[in-house]
């Protein structure tokens, strides 16, 4: 049965709602949500506007357990989490991008170039 939800809900609010509906109030599970195949990272209404979805219809949300953030294993070579990796077709260089906005270039011997 469809529910009427406020568009101000975020992933956290939706997670609380689903856990309550599933009877998990005492041991809630952190959840992530897909809206039209896209991860919900803003308020529900903002995501609908970006995706061009009207609030006048039925919106299907899919939920699944949220993955835990990885724990660093030893000393890393980056100051922040790596968010992107790309390699040159020749295999001689690899670029890594971090959430802190930096890009690191690596040569094929795994030594940082810049």
PDB file of C-alpha atoms in Angstrom, residues 8-76:
ATOM      1  CA  UNK A   8      12.000  16.680   3.343  1.00  0.00           C
ATOM      2  CA  UNK A   9      12.925  13.125   4.407  1.00  0.00           C
ATOM      3  CA  UNK A  10      16.549  12.097   3.962  1.00  0.00           C
ATOM      4  CA  UNK A  11      18.139   8.651   3.932  1.00  0.00           C
ATOM      5  CA  UNK A  12      18.309   8.744   7.724  1.00  0.00           C
ATOM      6  CA  UNK A  13      14.609   9.559   8.164  1.00  0.00           C
ATOM      7  CA  UNK A  14      13.556   6.936   5.635  1.00  0.00           C
ATOM      8  CA  UNK A  15      15.793   4.402   7.378  1.00  0.00           C
ATOM      9  CA  UNK A  16      14.069   5.118  10.709  1.00  0.00           C
ATOM     10  CA  UNK A  17      10.649   4.758   9.069  1.00  0.00           C
ATOM     11  CA  UNK A  18      11.457   1.424   7.383  1.00  0.00           C
ATOM     12  CA  UNK A  19      13.055   0.025  10.538  1.00  0.00           C
ATOM     13  CA  UNK A  20       9.940   0.992  12.522  1.00  0.00           C
ATOM     14  CA  UNK A  21       7.638  -0.601   9.907  1.00  0.00           C
ATOM     15  CA  UNK A  22       9.720  -3.802  10.018  1.00  0.00           C
ATOM     16  CA  UNK A  23       9.648  -3.921  13.825  1.00  0.00           C
ATOM     17  CA  UNK A  24      13.374  -3.242  14.179  1.00  0.00           C
ATOM     18  CA  UNK A  25      13.044  -0.205  16.448  1.00  0.00           C
ATOM     19  CA  UNK A  26      15.208  -1.807  19.160  1.00  0.00           C
ATOM     20  CA  UNK A  27      17.942  -2.981  16.747  1.00  0.00           C
ATOM     21  CA  UNK A  28      17.714  -0.729  13.670  1.00  0.00           C
ATOM     22  CA  UNK A  29      19.725  -1.427  10.536  1.00  0.00           C
ATOM     23  CA  UNK A  30      21.271   1.505   8.641  1.00  0.00           C
ATOM     24  CA  UNK A  31      19.752   1.541   5.157  1.00  0.00           C
ATOM     25  CA  UNK A  32      20.471   3.141   1.794  1.00  0.00           C
ATOM     26  CA  UNK A  33      17.751   3.958  -0.746  1.00  0.00           C
ATOM     27  CA  UNK A  34      17.467   3.986  -4.520  1.00  0.00           C
ATOM     28  CA  UNK A  35      15.227   6.519  -6.246  1.00  0.00           C
ATOM     29  CA  UNK A  36      14.851   5.715  -9.953  1.00  0.00           C
ATOM     30  CA  UNK A  37      18.069   3.704  -9.749  1.00  0.00           C
ATOM     31  CA  UNK A  38      20.050   6.518  -8.081  1.00  0.00           C
ATOM     32  CA  UNK A  39      21.342   6.512  -4.498  1.00  0.00           C
ATOM     33  CA  UNK A  40      19.493   8.976  -2.300  1.00  0.00           C
ATOM     34  CA  UNK A  41      22.037  11.462  -0.917  1.00  0.00           C
ATOM     35  CA  UNK A  42      19.802  14.525  -0.404  1.00  0.00           C
ATOM     36  CA  UNK A  43      16.272  15.200   0.732  1.00  0.00           C
ATOM     37  CA  UNK A  44      13.731  13.098  -1.134  1.00  0.00           C
ATOM     38  CA  UNK A  45      12.165  16.180  -2.792  1.00  0.00           C
ATOM     39  CA  UNK A  46      15.536  17.463  -4.035  1.00  0.00           C
ATOM     40  CA  UNK A  47      16.356  14.078  -5.564  1.00  0.00           C
ATOM     41  CA  UNK A  48      12.946  13.948  -7.258  1.00  0.00           C
ATOM     42  CA  UNK A  49      13.468  17.430  -8.728  1.00  0.00           C
ATOM     43  CA  UNK A  50      16.913  16.540 -10.105  1.00  0.00           C
ATOM     44  CA  UNK A  51      15.558  13.308 -11.594  1.00  0.00           C
ATOM     45  CA  UNK A  52      12.476  15.052 -13.039  1.00  0.00           C
ATOM     46  CA  UNK A  53      10.036  12.996 -10.973  1.00  0.00           C
ATOM     47  CA  UNK A  54       6.641  14.510 -10.152  1.00  0.00           C
ATOM     48  CA  UNK A  55       5.273  14.379  -6.633  1.00  0.00           C
ATOM     49  CA  UNK A  56       1.810  13.650  -8.038  1.00  0.00           C
ATOM     50  CA  UNK A  57       2.425   9.973  -8.761  1.00  0.00           C
ATOM     51  CA  UNK A  58       3.637   6.879  -6.976  1.00  0.00           C
ATOM     52  CA  UNK A  59       7.382   6.732  -6.421  1.00  0.00           C
ATOM     53  CA  UNK A  60       9.020   3.365  -5.850  1.00  0.00           C
ATOM     54  CA  UNK A  61      11.880   3.415  -3.352  1.00  0.00           C
ATOM     55  CA  UNK A  62      14.177   0.451  -2.940  1.00  0.00           C
ATOM     56  CA  UNK A  63      16.134  -0.049   0.250  1.00  0.00           C
ATOM     57  CA  UNK A  64      19.090  -2.227   1.204  1.00  0.00           C
ATOM     58  CA  UNK A  65      21.544  -2.432   4.121  1.00  0.00           C
ATOM     59  CA  UNK A  66      24.029   0.429   4.072  1.00  0.00           C
ATOM     60  CA  UNK A  67      27.650  -0.645   3.599  1.00  0.00           C
ATOM     61  CA  UNK A  68      29.939   0.336   6.431  1.00  0.00           C
ATOM     62  CA  UNK A  69      32.801   2.703   5.688  1.00  0.00           C
ATOM     63  CA  UNK A  70      36.032   0.791   5.182  1.00  0.00           C
ATOM     64  CA  UNK A  71      38.545   0.817   8.007  1.00  0.00           C
ATOM     65  CA  UNK A  72      42.089   1.803   7.064  1.00  0.00           C
ATOM     66  CA  UNK A  73      44.417  -1.171   7.079  1.00  0.00           C
ATOM     67  CA  UNK A  74      47.779   0.184   8.111  1.00  0.00           C
ATOM     68  CA  UNK A  75      49.326   3.420   6.933  1.00  0.00           C
ATOM     69  CA  UNK A  76      47.909   4.780   3.705  1.00  0.00           C
TER      70      UNK A  76
END
